[in-house]
Short mmCIF file of C-alpha atoms and ligand atoms in Angstrom, two decimals:
data_model
loop_
_atom_site.label_atom_id
_atom_site.label_comp_id
_atom_site.label_asym_id
_atom_site.label_seq_id
_atom_site.Cartn_x
_atom_site.Cartn_y
_atom_site.Cartn_z
CA UNK Z 1 187.29 47.25 123.11
CA UNK Z 2 186.22 49.37 126.06
CA UNK Z 3 189.70 50.01 127.52
CA UNK Z 4 190.19 52.98 125.24
CA UNK Z 5 190.43 55.79 127.84
CA UNK Z 6 193.60 57.89 127.42
CA UNK Z 7 194.98 55.59 124.77
CA UNK Z 8 196.46 56.27 121.36
CA UNK Z 9 194.39 55.53 118.28
CA UNK Z 10 196.40 55.27 115.10
CA UNK Z 11 194.37 55.34 111.85
CA UNK Z 12 195.99 54.10 108.67
CA UNK Z 13 194.62 55.86 105.53
CA UNK Z 14 193.12 59.33 105.35
CA UNK Z 15 190.16 58.44 103.11
CA UNK Z 16 186.43 58.52 103.34
CA UNK Z 17 186.07 55.96 106.15
CA UNK Z 18 188.73 57.64 108.22
CA UNK Z 19 187.17 61.08 107.87
CA UNK Z 20 184.03 59.77 109.37
CA UNK Z 21 185.67 57.46 111.84
CA UNK Z 22 187.75 60.08 113.66
CA UNK Z 23 184.98 62.49 114.39
CA UNK Z 24 182.64 59.67 115.41
CA UNK Z 25 185.32 58.48 117.83
CA UNK Z 26 185.13 61.80 119.62
CA UNK Z 27 181.36 61.75 119.57
CA UNK Z 28 181.47 58.30 121.16
CA UNK Z 29 183.65 59.68 123.92
CA UNK Z 30 187.17 58.61 122.91
CA UNK Z 31 189.50 60.99 124.85
CA UNK Z 32 192.95 59.71 123.84
CA UNK Z 33 195.28 60.80 121.09
CA UNK Z 34 194.07 60.30 117.50
CA UNK Z 35 196.64 60.20 114.69
CA UNK Z 36 195.73 59.63 111.05
CA UNK Z 37 198.55 58.54 108.70
CA UNK Z 38 197.72 58.96 105.06
CA UNK Z 39 199.68 58.19 101.91
CA UNK Z 40 198.04 60.98 99.88
CA UNK Z 41 198.73 64.62 100.49
CA UNK Z 42 195.11 65.58 101.17
CA UNK Z 43 192.79 65.57 104.09
CA UNK Z 44 189.95 63.00 103.70
CA UNK Z 45 187.96 63.81 100.50
CA UNK Z 46 185.05 62.50 98.52
CA UNK Z 47 185.99 60.36 95.48
CA UNK Z 48 182.60 60.26 93.79
CA UNK Z 49 182.92 63.71 92.21
CA UNK Z 50 186.28 62.61 90.71
CA UNK Z 51 184.56 60.91 87.79
CA UNK Z 52 181.68 63.38 87.78
CA UNK Z 53 181.71 67.13 88.61
CA UNK Z 54 185.43 67.37 89.48
CA UNK Z 55 186.38 65.80 86.20
CA UNK Z 56 184.01 68.17 84.37
CA UNK Z 57 185.44 71.14 86.19
CA UNK Z 58 182.12 72.10 87.73
CA UNK Z 59 183.49 71.96 91.32
CA UNK Z 60 186.77 72.85 92.80
CA UNK Z 61 188.99 70.81 95.07
CA UNK Z 62 187.76 72.68 98.17
CA UNK Z 63 184.29 71.19 97.79
CA UNK Z 64 185.72 67.65 97.82
CA UNK Z 65 186.92 67.69 101.39
CA UNK Z 66 184.69 65.88 103.81
CA UNK Z 67 185.47 68.41 106.59
CA UNK Z 68 187.66 71.46 106.88
CA UNK Z 69 190.91 71.25 108.81
CA UNK Z 70 189.42 73.36 111.53
CA UNK Z 71 186.85 70.63 112.29
CA UNK Z 72 189.60 68.08 112.95
CA UNK Z 73 191.61 70.59 114.95
CA UNK Z 74 188.59 71.36 117.12
CA UNK Z 75 188.28 67.69 118.11
CA UNK Z 76 192.01 67.33 118.33
CA UNK Z 77 192.73 64.94 115.49
CA UNK Z 78 196.26 64.95 114.18
CA UNK Z 79 197.22 64.07 110.58
CA UNK Z 80 200.51 62.85 109.14
CA UNK Z 81 200.03 63.12 105.35
CA UNK Z 82 202.26 62.03 102.52
CA UNK Z 83 203.24 59.19 104.67
CA UNK Z 84 202.77 55.46 104.16
CA UNK Z 85 202.62 52.84 106.83
CA UNK Z 86 204.87 50.00 105.69
CA UNK Z 87 204.27 47.52 108.50
CA UNK Z 88 202.08 46.76 111.47
CA UNK Z 89 203.94 45.16 114.37
CA UNK Z 90 201.21 43.73 116.53
CA UNK Z 91 203.68 42.27 119.10
CA UNK Z 92 205.25 45.69 119.75
CA UNK Z 93 201.92 47.50 119.09
CA UNK Z 94 203.42 49.92 116.65
CA UNK Z 95 203.26 50.83 112.96
CA UNK Z 96 206.42 51.35 110.93
CA UNK Z 97 206.40 54.38 108.62
CA UNK Z 98 207.95 54.61 105.17
CA UNK Z 99 210.66 56.98 106.63
CA UNK Z 100 211.64 54.28 109.06
CA UNK Z 101 210.11 55.76 112.19
CA UNK Z 102 207.73 53.79 114.40
CA UNK Z 103 204.55 55.04 116.02
CA UNK Z 104 203.07 53.29 119.01
CA UNK Z 105 199.35 52.45 119.08
CA UNK Z 106 196.96 51.10 121.69
CA UNK Z 107 194.15 50.90 119.16
CA UNK Z 108 194.51 50.70 115.40
CA UNK Z 109 192.16 51.27 112.43
CA UNK Z 110 193.12 49.95 109.07
CA UNK Z 111 191.14 52.07 106.57
CA UNK Z 112 193.40 51.59 103.59
CA UNK Z 113 190.78 51.43 100.82
CA UNK Z 114 191.91 50.03 97.53
CA UNK Z 115 194.09 50.76 94.52
CA UNK Z 116 193.18 50.59 90.83
CA UNK Z 117 193.56 47.27 89.12
CA UNK Z 118 196.32 47.85 86.48
CA UNK Z 119 195.93 46.77 82.89
CA UNK Z 120 197.28 43.21 82.66
CA UNK Z 121 198.53 43.53 79.04
CA UNK Z 122 201.83 44.07 77.29
CA UNK Z 123 202.81 47.75 77.15
CA UNK Z 124 200.82 48.68 80.24
CA UNK Z 125 203.89 49.61 82.27
CA UNK Z 126 205.16 51.85 79.50
CA UNK Z 127 201.67 53.34 79.03
CA UNK Z 128 201.58 54.19 82.80
CA UNK Z 129 204.51 56.52 82.27
CA UNK Z 130 202.84 58.26 79.32
CA UNK Z 131 201.10 61.57 79.96
CA UNK Z 132 197.95 60.64 78.10
CA UNK Z 133 197.27 57.36 79.92
CA UNK Z 134 195.12 57.51 83.05
CA UNK Z 135 193.62 55.69 85.98
CA UNK Z 136 190.84 57.26 88.04
CA UNK Z 137 191.24 56.98 91.81
CA UNK Z 138 192.73 60.09 93.33
CA UNK Z 139 192.64 63.89 92.99
CA UNK Z 140 196.11 63.76 91.50
CA UNK Z 141 194.85 61.29 88.84
CA UNK Z 142 192.06 63.73 87.80
CA UNK Z 143 194.27 66.74 87.85
CA UNK Z 144 196.51 64.98 85.32
CA UNK Z 145 193.61 63.75 83.28
CA UNK Z 146 191.72 67.01 83.07
CA UNK Z 147 194.60 68.64 81.13
CA UNK Z 148 193.83 66.15 78.32
CA UNK Z 149 190.05 66.56 78.27
CA UNK Z 150 189.96 68.90 75.25
CA UNK Z 151 187.20 69.31 72.71
CA UNK Z 152 187.67 67.09 69.62
CA UNK Z 153 190.19 64.64 71.17
CA UNK Z 154 189.72 60.92 70.87
CA UNK Z 155 189.24 59.34 74.24
CA UNK Z 156 189.33 55.56 74.62
CA UNK Z 157 187.97 54.17 77.91
CA UNK Z 158 188.87 50.59 78.83
CA UNK Z 159 186.14 49.22 81.02
CA UNK Z 160 182.37 49.88 80.97
CA UNK Z 161 181.78 49.98 84.76
CA UNK Z 162 180.44 53.01 86.64
CA UNK Z 163 183.67 54.92 86.55
CA UNK Z 164 184.18 54.35 82.81
CA UNK Z 165 180.61 55.33 82.03
CA UNK Z 166 180.63 58.44 84.17
CA UNK Z 167 183.89 59.58 82.62
CA UNK Z 168 182.35 58.96 79.19
CA UNK Z 169 179.35 61.12 80.08
CA UNK Z 170 181.59 63.98 81.19
CA UNK Z 171 183.90 63.70 78.20
CA UNK Z 172 181.08 63.60 75.76
CA UNK Z 173 179.67 66.82 77.24
CA UNK Z 174 183.12 68.39 76.92
CA UNK Z 175 183.15 67.48 73.20
CA UNK Z 176 185.58 64.58 73.13
CA UNK Z 177 184.99 61.59 70.81
CA UNK Z 178 184.56 58.68 73.16
CA UNK Z 179 184.97 54.99 72.59
CA UNK Z 180 184.34 52.44 75.37
CA UNK Z 181 185.92 48.98 75.15
CA UNK Z 182 184.20 46.47 77.49
CA UNK Z 183 185.34 42.86 77.61
CA UNK Z 184 181.98 41.57 79.00
CA UNK Z 185 179.05 41.21 76.65
CA UNK Z 186 177.40 44.25 78.20
CA UNK Z 187 178.30 47.34 80.37
CA UNK Z 188 177.72 47.18 84.10
CA UNK Z 189 177.46 43.39 83.76
CA UNK Z 190 178.73 42.72 87.31
CA UNK Z 191 176.13 44.83 89.03
CA UNK Z 192 172.94 45.23 87.11
CA UNK Z 193 170.43 43.34 84.99
CA UNK Z 194 170.72 43.13 81.16
CA UNK Z 195 167.76 45.58 80.96
CA UNK Z 196 169.75 48.26 82.81
CA UNK Z 197 172.85 47.61 80.77
CA UNK Z 198 170.82 47.94 77.59
CA UNK Z 199 169.31 51.20 78.85
CA UNK Z 200 172.73 52.73 79.59
CA UNK Z 201 174.27 51.51 76.36
CA UNK Z 202 171.39 53.22 74.47
CA UNK Z 203 171.76 56.47 76.40
CA UNK Z 204 175.45 56.58 75.77
CA UNK Z 205 175.13 55.73 72.11
CA UNK Z 206 172.50 58.43 71.70
CA UNK Z 207 174.96 60.88 73.20
CA UNK Z 208 177.53 59.79 70.60
CA UNK Z 209 179.65 57.35 72.54
CA UNK Z 210 180.95 54.39 70.56
CA UNK Z 211 180.37 51.46 72.90
CA UNK Z 212 181.93 48.17 71.94
CA UNK Z 213 181.09 45.22 74.15
CA UNK Z 214 182.60 41.74 74.18
CA UNK Z 215 185.90 43.43 73.18
CA UNK Z 216 188.98 42.54 75.20
CA UNK Z 217 192.14 44.58 74.87
CA UNK Z 218 195.45 42.94 74.12
CA UNK Z 219 197.96 45.68 73.40
CA UNK Z 220 198.87 49.31 73.42
CA UNK Z 221 200.47 51.33 70.67
CA UNK Z 222 202.77 54.29 71.14
CA UNK Z 223 203.64 57.27 68.99
CA UNK Z 224 207.02 57.70 67.34
CA UNK Z 225 208.56 59.31 70.44
CA UNK Z 226 207.34 56.34 72.54
CA UNK Z 227 206.16 58.93 75.10
CA UNK Z 228 202.49 58.83 74.35
CA UNK Z 229 199.85 56.18 73.80
CA UNK Z 230 198.50 56.38 70.24
CA UNK Z 231 196.02 53.55 70.27
CA UNK Z 232 194.61 50.43 71.81
CA UNK Z 233 194.79 47.01 70.16
CA UNK Z 234 191.74 44.77 70.70
CA UNK Z 235 191.92 41.03 71.07
CA UNK Z 236 190.34 40.59 67.60
CA UNK Z 237 193.20 42.64 66.11
CA UNK Z 238 191.13 45.87 65.74
CA UNK Z 239 193.11 49.05 66.43
CA UNK Z 240 191.35 51.99 68.10
CA UNK Z 241 193.33 55.24 67.75
CA UNK Z 242 193.47 57.36 70.92
CA UNK Z 243 194.64 60.82 71.99
CA UNK Z 244 193.75 59.99 75.61
CA UNK Z 245 193.16 56.66 77.38
CA UNK Z 246 191.39 55.94 80.68
CA UNK Z 247 191.62 52.42 82.16
CA UNK Z 248 188.79 51.73 84.66
CA UNK Z 249 188.84 48.02 85.26
CA UNK Z 250 188.25 47.71 88.99
CA UNK Z 251 189.90 47.93 92.36
CA UNK Z 252 192.21 45.76 94.43
CA UNK Z 253 191.66 46.13 98.19
CA UNK Z 254 194.70 47.21 100.10
CA UNK Z 255 194.93 44.27 102.53
CA UNK Z 256 198.67 43.52 102.38
CA UNK Z 257 199.53 45.32 105.63
CA UNK Z 258 196.83 43.41 107.50
CA UNK Z 259 197.75 40.10 105.93
CA UNK Z 260 201.47 40.51 106.73
CA UNK Z 261 200.43 41.31 110.36
CA UNK Z 262 198.63 38.00 110.54
CA UNK Z 263 195.08 39.25 110.46
CA UNK Z 264 192.45 37.24 108.72
CA UNK Z 265 192.07 38.32 105.13
CA UNK Z 266 189.62 36.87 102.56
CA UNK Z 267 188.61 39.26 99.80
CA UNK Z 268 189.20 42.05 102.27
CA UNK Z 269 190.15 42.28 105.88
CA UNK Z 270 187.70 40.09 107.75
CA UNK Z 271 185.69 42.04 110.25
CA UNK Z 272 182.46 41.52 112.17
CA UNK Z 273 179.37 43.69 112.12
CA UNK Z 274 181.08 46.07 114.52
CA UNK Z 275 184.11 46.44 112.14
CA UNK Z 276 186.36 44.44 114.53
CA UNK Z 277 189.14 42.37 113.10
CA UNK Z 278 190.44 39.16 114.56
CA UNK Z 279 192.70 41.27 116.81
CA UNK Z 280 190.65 42.92 119.61
CA UNK Z 281 192.67 46.16 119.33
CA UNK Z 282 192.23 46.59 115.57
CA UNK Z 283 189.25 47.64 113.44
CA UNK Z 284 189.05 47.93 109.69
CA UNK Z 285 186.50 49.90 107.62
CA UNK Z 286 185.58 50.73 103.98
CA UNK Z 287 186.69 49.30 100.65
CA UNK Z 288 189.35 47.12 102.30
CA UNK Z 289 187.07 45.34 104.74
CA UNK Z 290 184.90 42.30 104.33
CA UNK Z 291 181.91 42.24 106.73
CA UNK Z 292 179.00 39.97 107.45
CA UNK Z 293 175.69 41.21 106.07
CA UNK Z 294 172.48 39.75 107.57
CA UNK Z 295 170.95 40.12 104.08
CA UNK Z 296 173.75 38.81 101.76
CA UNK Z 297 176.30 36.88 103.79
CA UNK Z 298 179.95 38.01 103.76
CA UNK Z 299 180.54 40.97 101.44
CA UNK Z 300 183.18 43.58 100.59
CA UNK Z 301 181.56 46.69 99.26
CA UNK Z 302 183.07 49.63 97.55
CA UNK Z 303 180.81 52.58 98.29
CA UNK Z 304 180.68 55.70 100.39
CA UNK Z 305 177.59 54.69 102.52
CA UNK Z 306 179.36 51.40 103.30
CA UNK Z 307 182.53 53.20 104.39
CA UNK Z 308 180.50 55.60 106.58
CA UNK Z 309 178.38 52.94 108.23
CA UNK Z 310 181.42 50.74 109.02
CA UNK Z 311 183.31 53.72 110.39
CA UNK Z 312 180.45 54.55 112.78
CA UNK Z 313 180.25 50.95 113.95
CA UNK Z 314 184.04 50.86 114.46
CA UNK Z 315 184.10 54.13 116.45
CA UNK Z 316 181.34 52.82 118.75
CA UNK Z 317 183.06 49.47 119.18
CA UNK Z 318 186.35 51.15 120.17
CA UNK Z 319 184.41 52.91 122.90
CA UNK Z 320 182.83 49.71 124.16
CA UNK Z 321 179.39 50.32 122.57
CA UNK Z 322 178.09 47.72 120.17
CA UNK Z 323 176.21 49.32 117.28
CA UNK Z 324 176.08 46.86 114.50
CA UNK Z 325 176.19 47.81 110.83
CA UNK Z 326 173.03 46.28 109.43
CA UNK Z 327 171.87 48.71 106.74
CA UNK Z 328 171.30 47.43 103.21
CA UNK Z 329 174.24 48.67 101.04
CA UNK Z 330 173.57 51.40 98.53
CA UNK Z 331 175.33 53.33 95.83
CA UNK Z 332 174.64 55.96 93.19
CA UNK Z 333 175.93 56.99 89.77
CA UNK Z 334 175.42 60.21 87.85
CA UNK Z 335 175.52 60.15 84.01
CA UNK Z 336 174.14 62.92 81.88
CA UNK Z 337 170.82 63.94 83.40
CA UNK Z 338 170.28 60.54 84.95
CA UNK Z 339 170.67 59.86 88.68
CA UNK Z 340 170.92 56.11 89.27
CA UNK Z 341 170.53 54.91 92.82
CA UNK Z 342 170.91 51.30 93.79
CA UNK Z 343 170.08 49.51 96.97
CA UNK Z 344 170.92 45.92 97.90
CA UNK Z 345 172.93 43.36 95.97
CA UNK Z 346 171.21 41.76 93.03
CA UNK Z 347 173.48 38.75 92.45
CA UNK Z 348 171.49 35.54 92.32
CA UNK Z 349 168.15 37.19 91.61
CA UNK Z 350 165.44 35.10 89.94
CA UNK Z 351 163.07 37.71 88.56
CA UNK Z 352 163.39 41.36 87.45
CA UNK Z 353 160.34 43.55 87.76
CA UNK Z 354 160.28 46.88 85.96
CA UNK Z 355 158.19 49.74 87.29
CA UNK Z 356 157.97 52.30 84.51
CA UNK Z 357 159.60 51.95 81.13
CA UNK Z 358 163.23 51.89 80.21
CA UNK Z 359 162.28 53.73 77.00
CA UNK Z 360 161.99 56.88 79.12
CA UNK Z 361 164.28 58.49 81.64
CA UNK Z 362 162.63 57.47 84.90
CA UNK Z 363 161.94 53.94 86.00
CA UNK Z 364 162.75 51.43 88.70
CA UNK Z 365 163.97 47.83 88.47
CA UNK Z 366 163.40 45.42 91.34
CA UNK Z 367 165.31 42.17 91.79
CA UNK Z 368 163.38 39.35 93.37
CA UNK Z 369 164.51 36.07 94.84
CA UNK Z 370 162.02 33.63 96.29
CA UNK Z 371 159.35 36.31 95.90
CA UNK Z 372 161.33 38.73 98.09
CA UNK Z 373 162.83 42.07 97.02
CA UNK Z 374 166.63 41.66 97.43
CA UNK Z 375 167.73 44.79 95.50
CA UNK Z 376 166.52 47.64 93.32
CA UNK Z 377 167.81 50.12 90.76
CA UNK Z 378 166.24 53.54 90.43
CA UNK Z 379 166.69 55.94 87.61
CA UNK Z 380 165.54 59.46 88.47
CA UNK Z 381 163.20 58.11 91.16
CA UNK Z 382 164.47 59.55 94.35
CA UNK Z 383 161.20 59.11 96.37
CA UNK Z 384 160.84 55.48 95.41
CA UNK Z 385 164.47 54.80 96.17
CA UNK Z 386 163.96 56.08 99.73
CA UNK Z 387 161.02 53.70 100.23
CA UNK Z 388 162.94 50.86 98.50
CA UNK Z 389 165.75 51.04 101.06
CA UNK Z 390 163.20 49.87 103.60
CA UNK Z 391 161.69 47.32 101.29
CA UNK Z 392 165.06 45.75 100.69
CA UNK Z 393 166.14 45.89 104.34
CA UNK Z 394 162.95 44.02 105.30
CA UNK Z 395 163.23 41.76 102.20
CA UNK Z 396 159.48 42.26 101.68
CA UNK Z 397 157.54 39.54 99.78
CA UNK Z 398 155.54 41.09 96.96
CA UNK Z 399 153.42 40.17 93.98
CA UNK Z 400 155.37 41.18 90.88
CA UNK Z 401 152.36 42.64 89.17
CA UNK Z 402 151.67 44.87 92.25
CA UNK Z 403 155.26 46.10 92.26
CA UNK Z 404 155.04 46.85 88.54
CA UNK Z 405 151.74 48.86 88.91
CA UNK Z 406 152.66 52.46 89.18
CA UNK Z 407 149.20 53.40 90.48
CA UNK Z 408 150.10 51.51 93.64
CA UNK Z 409 152.33 53.74 95.84
CA UNK Z 410 155.44 51.79 96.93
CA UNK Z 411 155.00 52.83 100.50
CA UNK Z 412 151.76 50.86 100.81
CA UNK Z 413 153.87 47.76 100.48
CA UNK Z 414 155.59 48.64 103.69
CA UNK Z 415 152.41 48.80 105.63
CA UNK Z 416 151.71 45.11 105.20
P1 LIG D 501 189.67 55.48 100.30
O1 LIG D 501 188.76 56.68 100.22
O2 LIG D 501 190.23 54.95 99.09
O3 LIG D 501 190.82 55.85 101.34
C1 LIG D 501 191.89 54.99 101.64
C2 LIG D 501 193.14 55.86 101.85
O4 LIG D 501 194.11 55.03 102.47
C3 LIG D 501 193.77 56.35 100.52
O5 LIG D 501 193.96 57.72 100.58
C4 LIG D 501 195.06 55.64 100.42
O6 LIG D 501 196.14 56.36 99.88
C5 LIG D 501 195.35 55.39 101.93
N1 LIG D 501 196.31 54.30 102.16
C6 LIG D 501 196.32 53.06 101.68
N2 LIG D 501 197.32 52.38 102.16
C7 LIG D 501 198.04 53.17 102.99
C8 LIG D 501 199.21 52.94 103.78
N3 LIG D 501 199.86 51.83 103.82
N4 LIG D 501 199.65 54.02 104.52
C9 LIG D 501 198.99 55.20 104.55
N5 LIG D 501 197.83 55.43 103.80
C10 LIG D 501 197.41 54.37 103.05
N6 LIG D 501 180.93 55.44 95.94
C11 LIG D 501 179.62 55.73 96.01
O7 LIG D 501 178.95 55.39 96.95
N7 LIG D 501 179.03 56.48 95.05
C12 LIG D 501 179.74 56.94 93.92
O8 LIG D 501 179.16 57.53 93.07
C13 LIG D 501 181.13 56.63 93.83
N8 LIG D 501 181.82 57.12 92.77
C14 LIG D 501 183.17 56.89 92.81
C15 LIG D 501 183.92 57.50 91.79
C16 LIG D 501 185.31 57.24 91.80
C17 LIG D 501 186.10 57.88 90.67
C18 LIG D 501 185.96 56.51 92.75
C19 LIG D 501 187.41 56.23 92.73
C20 LIG D 501 185.21 55.91 93.79
C21 LIG D 501 183.83 56.14 93.86
N9 LIG D 501 183.07 55.55 94.85
C22 LIG D 501 181.71 55.88 94.90
C23 LIG D 501 183.67 54.71 95.85
C24 LIG D 501 184.02 55.44 97.11
O9 LIG D 501 184.69 56.63 96.88
C25 LIG D 501 184.84 54.50 98.04
O10 LIG D 501 183.99 53.40 98.37
C26 LIG D 501 185.26 55.21 99.30
O11 LIG D 501 186.22 56.21 98.97
C27 LIG D 501 185.95 54.21 100.22
O12 LIG D 501 186.49 54.86 101.28
P2 LIG D 501 187.78 54.20 102.09
O13 LIG D 501 188.07 55.14 103.18
O14 LIG D 501 187.53 52.80 102.27
O15 LIG D 501 188.94 54.22 101.01
#
């Protein structure tokens, strides 16, 4: 990918990965034209606050942008917003826009992120047209939702993942009466140990949230006008009345463009550790990309640090420099006064070691496999999280009792 001088780089998607990618491209020395085509009407912005401080109204839209327009202008990055790419024509080396025009590329980045998984139940399509039914992915979604976040209203959240729990924390603080319906036997079941799930369920219940686990949803009820959702029907026949509904049941990666263009797609656009696809002129980064991790095999990760790291590797690769993405994945979640930070992927762990007690508001949980630390969750433990990023990256072998002993500073484990 070193033949980039003077060429045109087209970037599909103006999200987090792209915001990082385009400025890195200039830093790496790319001197051609850079054009970002984004379906939303905004410059690249941070999504994490959407279910946190932007939903609560603590921050304004201006603070969401990754960089001001002037930064992009200074490095000569062009944007075409409110515009979808409908097709990638690899033979002609162009992308076809939703208004029918074509744009030539020499190099292409597919940073298309993902879209919300829609509720797969009867009535969902009608609910999506109702003003009080919401998904949580974009600024526009939250601007719609916020108008309904009024004190005393009954909010039903379908899905007890991070986004659902964060929205529940915000809504509770704003005085709404919140019910969470989670189909799995516990919240956060896909990503944490039962001990962590139990901790978060307790915290939410103490705050007044009605958490119902093992409860699938099977239908939606509407008011007499048929314009607003009035309740959710559970698989066991229970009806939960609602003034507002949020569905947060996951994400589907936007891989269709890549697939139709003949690129390899398998739970994400398949890339290498430099974010290169099977086409030497095309990179892909972020939620839509599936990359090889030295620690965990092939993974597709939905997180800001992942989007940023992949974007950096891609920018370097386009400029002929090979800087592999090797960092352990990490993520965070803010709920009430709890900052949760996670590093690594815990799937397949054999032993959980707690450091501190889940009865309080500060503890760590380490996931071990074959005696090695493969992941860790940290609640209000910033310093230990920083050390743990290295412990996980190095997959350190530890004695569980040493790890659990809070009198032993974690950093001493690194020195071995
Ligand atoms: P996106 O930021 O989704 O950007 C992709 C863009 O591409 C979108 O704007 C989309 O409209 C556009 N696009 C798609 N197809 C086309 C097309 N054909 N033509 C033109 N444009 C197109 N991560 C964390 O690490 N910590 C958190 O606390 C956290 N909280 C989150 C809270 C919420 C509510 C959400 C929604 C996400 C959160 N995430 C969090 C995840 C994080 O925001 C994503 O991992 C990150 O945004 C991924 O960046 P991306 O560039 O891959 O995708």
